[in-house]
Amino acid sequence: MKPATVRPISYAVVATLALVAIWFTPQLEKKQVFALEPVVVSRPGLEPADFLLSPIFVEASNQELVDTLAIGGVITSNLYNALNESGQGVLPPSARHQLAWSLADIFEYKVDMSRDLHGGDKFHLLLERLQKPNGAIIVNKILGAKLALSNSQSPIEAINFDTKGSNSAHYYDASGMSLRAAFLRAPVAFRRISSVFGARKHPIFGEWRNHTGTDYAAAEGTPVRAIGDGVVIFAGKKGGYGNMIDIRHRNGMVSRYGHMRGFAAGIRPGSQVAMGSTIGYVGMTGWATGPHLHFEIRVDGVAKNPRLALESRSGEPIPAGERALFQRMRQQTLASLNQAHLVNAE
Ligand SMILES: [Zn+2]
């Protein structure tokens, strides 16, 4: 029992600390809020200040544990396996399985994960790992990623940065340009492409001579998405293409989708379509011996390599007033990324 003369002073100190804690709580990361719990809760004799601290107690007792984790690897067979291996011991299988899809989503305007990756390509990921009150561990957010592809000179960076007023996760490249560009790199979501789980080489189904496009093997009925905003200029049957859609984009480029089982509701010549919207479904109409999407990029009526036709498009820059902050965050993220142990490196 402490002398009565000391108690009012310690209450005042505790109350002040509590006010400071409450004042800063909204500005703290979850993990820092959590860190208050052992400090504040375990302190004896707090009863007089409980009314001040109770909001923190409630938050802390239901709190989720968050930390950051850097992983990395070298692709030997495919991205899915590489991420699965690099996350072993630090993430449960369910969380590891999501990583390839999440990474593909982040880079979906830059990299066609089913086409552009090769053995020896390296990746680094910085992620926020979250443990729920029930013990389940998930990947809450990917804070940064770096892909070093053998077919591009410099690594492609994706730095998570939320500009003022934005309400969803945005990723920017090294120069602060949004990875979200005018065109998706693939007309079928990476998670839907069946060859990811198969052999190293992409199986080619039912092709005819002088093939000018890219084929995506996927289950019949898989949604096909418009790679960019545009207007449907053809939707119908066309020879070996089977059910085919042509979309003209603002820059005059045309994207072509063939062998479809059918078209989405409302898709007809003249329809406006938005990037990412479903225009039809994978099938095997026309000259195809198995379900797949045939995809082409055409400029002035001539088929072009989609990788070259689409790769130079970059998105919006970070507002000038936030660029210095972005570069500081980027340096921190890169420093953390580089700590990742490369699982498959020799
Ligand atoms: Zn084809």
PDB file of N, CA and C and ligand atoms in Angstrom, residues 205 207-208 211 213-215 259 292-295, ligand 1:
ATOM      1  N   PHE A 205      -3.126 -25.768 -77.777  1.00  0.00           N
ATOM      2  CA  PHE A 205      -4.258 -26.547 -78.256  1.00  0.00           C
ATOM      3  C   PHE A 205      -4.677 -26.074 -79.642  1.00  0.00           C
ATOM      4  N   GLU A 207      -3.999 -25.357 -82.926  1.00  0.00           N
ATOM      5  CA  GLU A 207      -3.625 -24.130 -83.624  1.00  0.00           C
ATOM      6  C   GLU A 207      -3.577 -24.347 -85.124  1.00  0.00           C
ATOM      7  N   TRP A 208      -3.813 -23.281 -85.849  1.00  0.00           N
ATOM      8  CA  TRP A 208      -3.678 -23.398 -87.288  1.00  0.00           C
ATOM      9  C   TRP A 208      -2.399 -22.698 -87.721  1.00  0.00           C
ATOM     10  N   HIS A 211       0.041 -18.860 -87.049  1.00  0.00           N
ATOM     11  CA  HIS A 211      -0.641 -18.403 -85.849  1.00  0.00           C
ATOM     12  C   HIS A 211      -0.123 -17.028 -85.447  1.00  0.00           C
ATOM     13  N   GLY A 213      -1.444 -15.081 -82.751  1.00  0.00           N
ATOM     14  CA  GLY A 213      -1.902 -14.583 -81.451  1.00  0.00           C
ATOM     15  C   GLY A 213      -1.281 -15.314 -80.287  1.00  0.00           C
ATOM     16  N   THR A 214      -1.878 -15.116 -79.136  1.00  0.00           N
ATOM     17  CA  THR A 214      -1.445 -15.753 -77.905  1.00  0.00           C
ATOM     18  C   THR A 214      -2.604 -16.596 -77.400  1.00  0.00           C
ATOM     19  N   ASP A 215      -2.309 -17.797 -76.934  1.00  0.00           N
ATOM     20  CA  ASP A 215      -3.369 -18.684 -76.458  1.00  0.00           C
ATOM     21  C   ASP A 215      -3.302 -18.854 -74.953  1.00  0.00           C
ATOM     22  N   HIS A 259     -12.501 -18.137 -80.268  1.00  0.00           N
ATOM     23  CA  HIS A 259     -12.880 -19.485 -79.790  1.00  0.00           C
ATOM     24  C   HIS A 259     -13.858 -19.449 -78.622  1.00  0.00           C
ATOM     25  N   HIS A 292      -9.701 -22.884 -75.009  1.00  0.00           N
ATOM     26  CA  HIS A 292      -8.689 -21.851 -74.768  1.00  0.00           C
ATOM     27  C   HIS A 292      -9.151 -20.551 -75.400  1.00  0.00           C
ATOM     28  N   LEU A 293      -8.543 -19.478 -74.970  1.00  0.00           N
ATOM     29  CA  LEU A 293      -8.829 -18.183 -75.582  1.00  0.00           C
ATOM     30  C   LEU A 293      -7.702 -17.840 -76.539  1.00  0.00           C
ATOM     31  N   HIS A 294      -8.079 -17.458 -77.744  1.00  0.00           N
ATOM     32  CA  HIS A 294      -7.100 -16.937 -78.697  1.00  0.00           C
ATOM     33  C   HIS A 294      -7.184 -15.416 -78.624  1.00  0.00           C
ATOM     34  N   PHE A 295      -6.037 -14.779 -78.427  1.00  0.00           N
ATOM     35  CA  PHE A 295      -6.002 -13.332 -78.200  1.00  0.00           C
ATOM     36  C   PHE A 295      -5.021 -12.679 -79.162  1.00  0.00           C
TER      37      PHE A 295
HETATM   38 ZN    ZN B   1      -4.609 -19.186 -80.990  1.00  0.00          ZN
END
